Coordinates of C-alpha atoms and ligand atoms in Angstrom, one line a residue:
X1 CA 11.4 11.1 -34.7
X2 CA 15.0 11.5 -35.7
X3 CA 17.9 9.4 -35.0
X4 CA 19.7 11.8 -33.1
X5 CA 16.9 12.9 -31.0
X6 CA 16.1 9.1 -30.1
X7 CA 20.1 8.7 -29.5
X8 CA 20.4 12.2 -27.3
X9 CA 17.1 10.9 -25.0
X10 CA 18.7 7.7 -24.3
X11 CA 22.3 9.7 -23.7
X12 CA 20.5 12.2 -21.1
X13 CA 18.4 9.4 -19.5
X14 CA 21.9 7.4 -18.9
X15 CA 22.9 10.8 -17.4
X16 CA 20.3 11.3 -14.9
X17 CA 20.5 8.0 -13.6
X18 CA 22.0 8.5 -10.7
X19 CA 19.7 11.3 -9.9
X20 CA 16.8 9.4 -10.6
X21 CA 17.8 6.1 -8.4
X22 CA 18.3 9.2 -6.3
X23 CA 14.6 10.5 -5.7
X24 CA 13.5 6.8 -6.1
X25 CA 14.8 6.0 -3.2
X26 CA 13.5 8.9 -1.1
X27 CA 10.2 8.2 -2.7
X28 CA 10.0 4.7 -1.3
X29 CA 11.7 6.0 2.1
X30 CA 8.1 8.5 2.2
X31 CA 5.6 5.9 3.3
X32 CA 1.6 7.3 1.0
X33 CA -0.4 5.0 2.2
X34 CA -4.1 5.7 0.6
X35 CA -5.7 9.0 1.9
X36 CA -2.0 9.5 3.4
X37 CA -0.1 10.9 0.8
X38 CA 0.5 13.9 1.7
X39 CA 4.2 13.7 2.4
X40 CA 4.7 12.5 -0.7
X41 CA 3.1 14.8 -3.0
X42 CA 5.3 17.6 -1.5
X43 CA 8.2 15.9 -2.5
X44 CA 7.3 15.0 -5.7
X45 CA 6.5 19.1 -6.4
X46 CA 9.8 19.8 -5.2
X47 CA 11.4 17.7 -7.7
X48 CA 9.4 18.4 -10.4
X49 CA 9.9 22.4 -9.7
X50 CA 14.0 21.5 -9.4
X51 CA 13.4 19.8 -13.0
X52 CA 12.4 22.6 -14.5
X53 CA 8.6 21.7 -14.7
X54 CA 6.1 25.0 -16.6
X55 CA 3.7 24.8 -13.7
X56 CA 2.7 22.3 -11.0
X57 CA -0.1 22.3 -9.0
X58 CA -1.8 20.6 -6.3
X59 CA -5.9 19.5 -6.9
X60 CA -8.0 19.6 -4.3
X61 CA -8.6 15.9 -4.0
X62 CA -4.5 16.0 -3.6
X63 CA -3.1 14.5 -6.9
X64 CA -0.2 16.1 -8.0
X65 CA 0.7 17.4 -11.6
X66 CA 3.5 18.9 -13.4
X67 CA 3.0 20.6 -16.9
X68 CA 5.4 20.8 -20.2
X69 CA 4.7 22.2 -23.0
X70 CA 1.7 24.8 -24.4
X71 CA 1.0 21.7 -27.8
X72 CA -3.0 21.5 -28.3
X73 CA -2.5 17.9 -27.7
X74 CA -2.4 16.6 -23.7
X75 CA -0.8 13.8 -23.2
X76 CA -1.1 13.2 -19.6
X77 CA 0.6 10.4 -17.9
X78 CA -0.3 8.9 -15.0
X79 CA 1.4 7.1 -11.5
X80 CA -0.6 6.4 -9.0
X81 CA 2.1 7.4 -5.8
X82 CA -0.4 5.4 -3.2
X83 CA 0.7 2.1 -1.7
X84 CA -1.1 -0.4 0.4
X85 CA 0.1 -1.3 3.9
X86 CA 2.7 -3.8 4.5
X87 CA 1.0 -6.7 6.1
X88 CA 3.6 -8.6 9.1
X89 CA 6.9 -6.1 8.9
X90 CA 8.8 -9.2 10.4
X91 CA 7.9 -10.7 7.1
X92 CA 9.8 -8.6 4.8
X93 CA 13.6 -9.7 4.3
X94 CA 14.4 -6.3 3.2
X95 CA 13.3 -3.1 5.1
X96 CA 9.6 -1.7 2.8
X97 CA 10.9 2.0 3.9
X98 CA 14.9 2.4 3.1
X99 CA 15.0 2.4 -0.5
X100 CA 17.5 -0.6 -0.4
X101 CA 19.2 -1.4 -3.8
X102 CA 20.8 -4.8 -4.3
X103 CA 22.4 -6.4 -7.5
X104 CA 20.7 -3.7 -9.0
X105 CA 17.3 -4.1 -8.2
X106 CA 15.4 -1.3 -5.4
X107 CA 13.2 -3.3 -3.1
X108 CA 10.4 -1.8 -0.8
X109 CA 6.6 -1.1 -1.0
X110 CA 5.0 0.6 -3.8
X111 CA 8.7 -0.3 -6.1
X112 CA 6.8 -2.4 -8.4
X113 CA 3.0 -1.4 -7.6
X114 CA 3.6 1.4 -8.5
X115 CA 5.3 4.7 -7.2
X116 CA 8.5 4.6 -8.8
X117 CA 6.9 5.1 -12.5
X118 CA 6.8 8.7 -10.8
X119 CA 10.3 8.9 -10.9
X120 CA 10.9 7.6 -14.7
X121 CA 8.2 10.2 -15.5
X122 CA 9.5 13.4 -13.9
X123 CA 12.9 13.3 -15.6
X124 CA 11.3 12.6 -18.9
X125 CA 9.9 15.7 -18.2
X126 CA 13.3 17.3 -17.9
X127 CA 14.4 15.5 -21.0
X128 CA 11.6 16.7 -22.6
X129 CA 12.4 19.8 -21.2
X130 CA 15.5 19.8 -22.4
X131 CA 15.1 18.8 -25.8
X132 CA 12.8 21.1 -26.1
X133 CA 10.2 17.9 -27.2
X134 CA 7.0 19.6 -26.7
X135 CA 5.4 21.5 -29.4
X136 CA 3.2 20.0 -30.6
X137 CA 1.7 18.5 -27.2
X138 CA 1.6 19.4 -23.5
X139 CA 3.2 16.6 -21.4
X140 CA 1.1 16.2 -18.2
X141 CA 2.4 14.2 -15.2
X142 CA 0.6 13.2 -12.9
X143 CA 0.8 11.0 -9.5
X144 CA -2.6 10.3 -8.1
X145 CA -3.7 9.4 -4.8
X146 CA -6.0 6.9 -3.5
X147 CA -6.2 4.4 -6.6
X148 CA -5.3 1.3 -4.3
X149 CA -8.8 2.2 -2.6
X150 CA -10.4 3.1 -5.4
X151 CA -9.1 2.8 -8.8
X152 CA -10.6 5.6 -11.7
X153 CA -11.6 7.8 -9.1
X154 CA -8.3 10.4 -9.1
X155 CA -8.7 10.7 -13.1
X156 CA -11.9 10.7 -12.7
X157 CA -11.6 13.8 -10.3
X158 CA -8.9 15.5 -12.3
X159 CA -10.9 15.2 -15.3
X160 CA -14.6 16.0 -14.3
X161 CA -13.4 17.8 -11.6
X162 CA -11.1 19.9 -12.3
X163 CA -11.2 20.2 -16.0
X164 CA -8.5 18.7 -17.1
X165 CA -9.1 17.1 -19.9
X166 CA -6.6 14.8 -21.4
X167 CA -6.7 13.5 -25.3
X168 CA -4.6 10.7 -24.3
X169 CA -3.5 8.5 -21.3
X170 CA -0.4 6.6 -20.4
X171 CA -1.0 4.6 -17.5
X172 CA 2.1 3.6 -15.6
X173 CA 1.5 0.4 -13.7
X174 CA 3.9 -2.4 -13.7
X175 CA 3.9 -4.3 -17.4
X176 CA 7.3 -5.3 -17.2
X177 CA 8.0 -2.8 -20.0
X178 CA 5.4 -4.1 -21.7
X179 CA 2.7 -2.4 -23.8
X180 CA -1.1 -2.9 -22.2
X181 CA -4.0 -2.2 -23.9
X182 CA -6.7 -3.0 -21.9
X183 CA -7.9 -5.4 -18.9
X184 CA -11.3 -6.7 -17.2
X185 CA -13.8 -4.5 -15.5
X186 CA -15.5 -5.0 -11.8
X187 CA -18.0 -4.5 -9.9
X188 CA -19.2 -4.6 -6.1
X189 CA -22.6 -5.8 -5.7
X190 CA -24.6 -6.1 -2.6
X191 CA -27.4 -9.0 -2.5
X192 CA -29.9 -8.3 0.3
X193 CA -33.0 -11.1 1.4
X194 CA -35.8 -10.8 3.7
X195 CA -37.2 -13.7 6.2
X196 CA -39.2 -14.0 9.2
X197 CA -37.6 -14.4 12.9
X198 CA -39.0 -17.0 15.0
X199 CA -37.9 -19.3 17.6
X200 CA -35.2 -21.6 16.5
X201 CA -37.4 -24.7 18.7
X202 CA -39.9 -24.2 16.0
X203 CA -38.2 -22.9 12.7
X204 CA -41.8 -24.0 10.9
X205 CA -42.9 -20.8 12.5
X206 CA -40.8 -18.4 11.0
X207 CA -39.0 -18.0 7.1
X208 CA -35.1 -18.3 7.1
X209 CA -32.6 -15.8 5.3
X210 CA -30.0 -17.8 5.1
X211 CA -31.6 -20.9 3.9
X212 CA -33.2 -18.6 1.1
X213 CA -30.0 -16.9 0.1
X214 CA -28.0 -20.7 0.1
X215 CA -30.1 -20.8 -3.2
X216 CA -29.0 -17.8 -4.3
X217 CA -25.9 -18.6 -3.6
X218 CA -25.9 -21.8 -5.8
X219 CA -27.7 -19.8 -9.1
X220 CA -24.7 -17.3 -8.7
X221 CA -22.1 -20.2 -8.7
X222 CA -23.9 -21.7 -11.6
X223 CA -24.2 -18.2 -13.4
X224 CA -20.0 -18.2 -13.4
X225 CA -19.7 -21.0 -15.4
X226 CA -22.2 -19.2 -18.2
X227 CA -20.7 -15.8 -18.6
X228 CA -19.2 -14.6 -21.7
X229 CA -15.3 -15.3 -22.3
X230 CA -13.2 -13.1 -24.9
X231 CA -10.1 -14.6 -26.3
X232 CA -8.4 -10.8 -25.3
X233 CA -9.5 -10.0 -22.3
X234 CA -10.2 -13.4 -20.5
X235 CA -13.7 -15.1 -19.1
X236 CA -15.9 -12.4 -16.7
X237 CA -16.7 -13.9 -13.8
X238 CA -18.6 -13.9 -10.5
X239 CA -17.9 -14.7 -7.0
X240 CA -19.0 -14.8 -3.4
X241 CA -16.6 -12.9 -1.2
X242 CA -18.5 -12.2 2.1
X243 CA -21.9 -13.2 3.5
X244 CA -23.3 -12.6 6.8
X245 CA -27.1 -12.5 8.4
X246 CA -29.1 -10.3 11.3
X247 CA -30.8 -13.1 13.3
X248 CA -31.9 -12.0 17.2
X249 CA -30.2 -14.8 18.3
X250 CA -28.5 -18.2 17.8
X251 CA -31.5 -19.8 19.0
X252 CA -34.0 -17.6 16.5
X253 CA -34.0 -17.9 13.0
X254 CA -32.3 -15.2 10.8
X255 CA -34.5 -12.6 9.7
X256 CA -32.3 -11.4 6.9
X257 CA -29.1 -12.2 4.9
X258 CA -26.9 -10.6 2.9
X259 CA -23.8 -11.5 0.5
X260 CA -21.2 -9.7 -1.5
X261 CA -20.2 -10.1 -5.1
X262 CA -17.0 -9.7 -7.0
X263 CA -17.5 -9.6 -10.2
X264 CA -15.3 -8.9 -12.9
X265 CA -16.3 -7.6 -16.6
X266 CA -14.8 -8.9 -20.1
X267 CA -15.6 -7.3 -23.3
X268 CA -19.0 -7.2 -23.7
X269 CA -20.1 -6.9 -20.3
X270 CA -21.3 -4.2 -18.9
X271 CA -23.1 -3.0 -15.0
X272 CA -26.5 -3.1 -16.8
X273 CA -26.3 -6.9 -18.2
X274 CA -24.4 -7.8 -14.8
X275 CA -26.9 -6.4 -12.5
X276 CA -29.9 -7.9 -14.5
X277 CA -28.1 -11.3 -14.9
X278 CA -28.3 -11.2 -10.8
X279 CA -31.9 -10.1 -11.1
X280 CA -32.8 -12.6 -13.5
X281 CA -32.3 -15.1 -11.2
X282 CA -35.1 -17.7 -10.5
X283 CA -34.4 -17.3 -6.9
X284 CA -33.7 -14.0 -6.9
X285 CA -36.9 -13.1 -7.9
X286 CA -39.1 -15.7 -6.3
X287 CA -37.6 -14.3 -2.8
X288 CA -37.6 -10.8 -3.5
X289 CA -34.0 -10.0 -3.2
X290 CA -32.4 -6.7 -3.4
X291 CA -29.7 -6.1 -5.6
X292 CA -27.4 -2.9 -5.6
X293 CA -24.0 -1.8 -6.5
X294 CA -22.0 -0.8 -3.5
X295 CA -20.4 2.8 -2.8
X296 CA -16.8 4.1 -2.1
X297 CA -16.8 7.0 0.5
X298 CA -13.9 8.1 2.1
X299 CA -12.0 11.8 2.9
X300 CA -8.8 12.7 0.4
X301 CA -5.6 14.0 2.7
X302 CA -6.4 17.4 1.6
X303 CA -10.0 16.9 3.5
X304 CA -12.3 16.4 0.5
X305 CA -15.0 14.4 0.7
X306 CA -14.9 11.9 -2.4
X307 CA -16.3 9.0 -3.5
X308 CA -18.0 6.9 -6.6
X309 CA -20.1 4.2 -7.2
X310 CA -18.2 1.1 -7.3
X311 CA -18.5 0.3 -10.8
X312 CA -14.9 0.3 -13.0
X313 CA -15.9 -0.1 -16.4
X314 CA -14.1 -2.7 -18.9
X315 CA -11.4 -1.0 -21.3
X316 CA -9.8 -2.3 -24.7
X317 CA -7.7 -0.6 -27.3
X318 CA -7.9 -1.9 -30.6
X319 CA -4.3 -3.3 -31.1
X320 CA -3.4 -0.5 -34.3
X321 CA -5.3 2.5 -32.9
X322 CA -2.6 5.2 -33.2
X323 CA -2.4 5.3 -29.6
X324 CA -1.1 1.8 -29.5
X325 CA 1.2 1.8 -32.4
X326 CA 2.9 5.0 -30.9
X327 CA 3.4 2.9 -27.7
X328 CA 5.1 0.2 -29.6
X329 CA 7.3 2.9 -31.5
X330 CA 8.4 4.6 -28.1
X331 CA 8.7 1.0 -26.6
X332 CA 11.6 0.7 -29.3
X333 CA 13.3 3.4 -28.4
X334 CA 13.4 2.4 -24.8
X335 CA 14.4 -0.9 -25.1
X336 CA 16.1 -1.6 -28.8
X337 CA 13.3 -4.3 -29.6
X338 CA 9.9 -4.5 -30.5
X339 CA 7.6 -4.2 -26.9
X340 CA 5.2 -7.6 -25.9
X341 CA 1.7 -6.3 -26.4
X342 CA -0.8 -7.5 -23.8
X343 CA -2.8 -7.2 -20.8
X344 CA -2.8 -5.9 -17.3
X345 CA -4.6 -8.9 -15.4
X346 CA -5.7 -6.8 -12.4
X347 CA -7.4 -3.2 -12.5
X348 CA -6.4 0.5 -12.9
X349 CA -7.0 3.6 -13.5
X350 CA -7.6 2.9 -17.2
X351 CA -11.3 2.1 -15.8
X352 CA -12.1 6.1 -15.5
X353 CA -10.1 7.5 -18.5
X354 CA -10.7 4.8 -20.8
X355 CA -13.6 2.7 -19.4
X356 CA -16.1 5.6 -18.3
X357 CA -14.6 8.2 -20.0
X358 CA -13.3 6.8 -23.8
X359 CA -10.3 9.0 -23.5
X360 CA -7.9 6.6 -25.6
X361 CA -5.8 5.2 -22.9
X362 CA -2.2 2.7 -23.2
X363 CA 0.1 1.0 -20.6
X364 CA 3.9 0.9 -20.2
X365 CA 5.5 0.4 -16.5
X366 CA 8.6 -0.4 -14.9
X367 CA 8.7 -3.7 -13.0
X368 CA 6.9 -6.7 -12.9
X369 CA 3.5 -7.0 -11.2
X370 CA 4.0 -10.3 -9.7
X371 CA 5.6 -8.4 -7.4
X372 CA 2.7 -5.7 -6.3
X373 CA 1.1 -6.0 -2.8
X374 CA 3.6 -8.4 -2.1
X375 CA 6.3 -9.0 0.6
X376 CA 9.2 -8.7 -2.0
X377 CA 8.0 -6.5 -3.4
X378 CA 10.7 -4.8 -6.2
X379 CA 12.3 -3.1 -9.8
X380 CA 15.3 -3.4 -11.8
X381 CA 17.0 -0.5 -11.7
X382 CA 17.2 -0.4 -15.2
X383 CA 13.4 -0.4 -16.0
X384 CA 13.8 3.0 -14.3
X385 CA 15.7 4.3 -17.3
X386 CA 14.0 2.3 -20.2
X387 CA 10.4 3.9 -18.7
X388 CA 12.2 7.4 -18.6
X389 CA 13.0 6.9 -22.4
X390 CA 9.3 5.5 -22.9
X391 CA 8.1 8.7 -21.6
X392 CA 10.2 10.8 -23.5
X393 CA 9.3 9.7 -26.6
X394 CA 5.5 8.6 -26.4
X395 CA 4.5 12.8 -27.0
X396 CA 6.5 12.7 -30.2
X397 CA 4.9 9.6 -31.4
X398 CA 1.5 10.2 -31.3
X399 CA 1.7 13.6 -32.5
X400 CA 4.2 12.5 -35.2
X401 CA 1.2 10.4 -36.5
X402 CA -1.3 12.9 -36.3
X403 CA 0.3 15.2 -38.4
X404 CA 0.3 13.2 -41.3
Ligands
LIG1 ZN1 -1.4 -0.3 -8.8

């Protein structure tokens, strides 16, 4: 990329700032909770068919994308524009729902985790636009809905679904302008045993759940401190989240038990090895225990009916795959110095396109995730405008390299 391109995307980002603080705002002042995003979505097409957008459309699941460009290439970028709830309101020093900017920094839910990114990407588009940077790729956009419930399933959707298939991902999750290549992969297991009810006077009679899955529940503890570790990634790991039992009463002894499992995947692990490492156990077998992966069901705001298996796959770019190194060259741009490159510690939607799917798959975002799901929940203005140079650029770079 030339000089003076680089110079004239960081000129017109500069120059759109206000506009872009702008729609910021309103998007935080449109609450999307998951499966509610309607609101939201209708804004966001507004202002990408103000910016001068080729087409936008509307999937039936209700994820919202903006095309630029006709290049072979798709490069489609991804926000997901769904927050969680707010917990206490009487908690939050500053109002989640005004859009409130102080010492330049926005503050409200879903500024850092992770709506905003939205913003940043909709007037690359217009730079892109603009500069007439697309020809040799198509620039996709694309704020998804219901990640926070379920996180793959919109790409997942978009790309089985509706066919459209992207050769490369940005996902836009806070990384504190960092570039991510990768994080851990989970899973929801359910763990079912059997027993026989009796009269708690006499337990001799009967054959207790619970006291059967207590030994289950000490192999599972054990298991954590034996599964594999990678020095990238982290350690995968396993752990008790729920349990509960069906007894007829508290004077009869449970006739079954059951317990929930998080588990999380490093490199290496996959749902086979983690659902036979549960099998495997001595006292899973010796009391017959079922094991199953748990399912995600719910109804999109459009009224689909969508769901998965709750299985997110583990994803890892190899630090110089071209994707990567383009990230690092558009991460330059943005910010004058060479980008951090890391991990994202919690999940996204990296586990469809990348993790299922092996579309290759990177991560730049405005703001800092310590901040997501939290009570303070907020970005530096200025990450707004570094991201909207990020996403500017990245097109260029990996098509650059392709050429050659
Ligand atoms: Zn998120």
């Amino acid at each position: 990329m030339e000089k003076e391109i680089k110079l004239k995307i960081k000129e017109l980002a500069k120059k759109y700032e206000k506009d872009i603080v702008k729609f910021a705002q309103k998007i935080i002042q449109t609450p999307s909770f998951s499966t509610k995003e309607e609101d939201l979505v209708k804004l966001i097409k507004k202002e990408m068919q103000k910016v001068g957008f080729d087409k936008v459309m509307i999937d039936r699941m209700g994820n919202i994308l903006g095309f630029i460009g006709k290049g072979k290439k798709k490069i489609m970028v991804d926000a997901h524009i769904d927050t969680v709830g707010v917990g206490d309101p009487k908690a939050w020093k500053i109002d989640p729902f005004k859009g409130i900017i102080k010492n330049n920094t926005i503050y409200g839910r879903g500024t850092s985790d992770q709506k905003l990114s939205i913003a940043s990407m909709v007037y690359a588009g217009k730079i892109i636009k603009e500069l007439n940077l697309a020809n040799d790729y198509t620039y996709i956009a694309v704020g998804s809905v219901q990640e926070e419930d379920c996180d793959g399933l919109p790409l997942l959707h978009i790309i089985k679904k509706e066919k459209i298939k992207p050769d490369y991902v940005v996902l836009t999750e806070p990384t504190n302008l960092s570039v991510y290549r990768g994080h851990r992969g989970r899973m929801e297991i359910k763990v079912v045993v059997k027993g026989k009810s009796c009269h708690a006077s006499a337990p001799e009679r009967g054959d207790n759940a619970v006291v059967k899955m207590s030994d289950i529940v000490k192999e599972i503890t054990e298991l954590n401190e034996k599964l594999k570790k990678d020095s990238f990634l982290g350690k995968g790991t396993v752990a008790v989240t729920y349990i509960e039992c069906k007894t007829p009463s508290l004077n009869a002894v449970p006739d079954e038990a059951t317990i929930y499992l998080d588990r999380r995947l490093t490199k290496g692990e996959d749902k086979k090895l983690a659902i036979s490492q549960i099998k495997n156990l001595p006292s899973v077998k010796k009391y017959k225990a079922v094991v199953e992966i748990l399912n995600y069901e719910a109804t999109s705001w459009t009224g689909l009916k969508v769901g998965q298996e709750k299985y997110f796959p583990t994803w890892v770019m190899e630090e110089n795959h071209p994707l990567v190194l383009a990230a690092v060259k558009a991460g330059k741009v943005a910010l004058d110095k060479k980008p951090l490159v890391d991990k994202w510690v919690f999940s996204t939607n990296g586990v469809a396109s990348c993790g299922r799917l092996r579309i290759p798959s990177v991560g730049f975002g405005p703001a800092n995730e310590i901040y997501a799901h939290s009570i303070n929940e907020q970005m530096p203005i200025d990450h707004l405008i570094k991201a909207t140079v990020f996403y500017s650029t990245i097109g260029s770079f990996i098509t650059e390299k392709q050429k050659r």
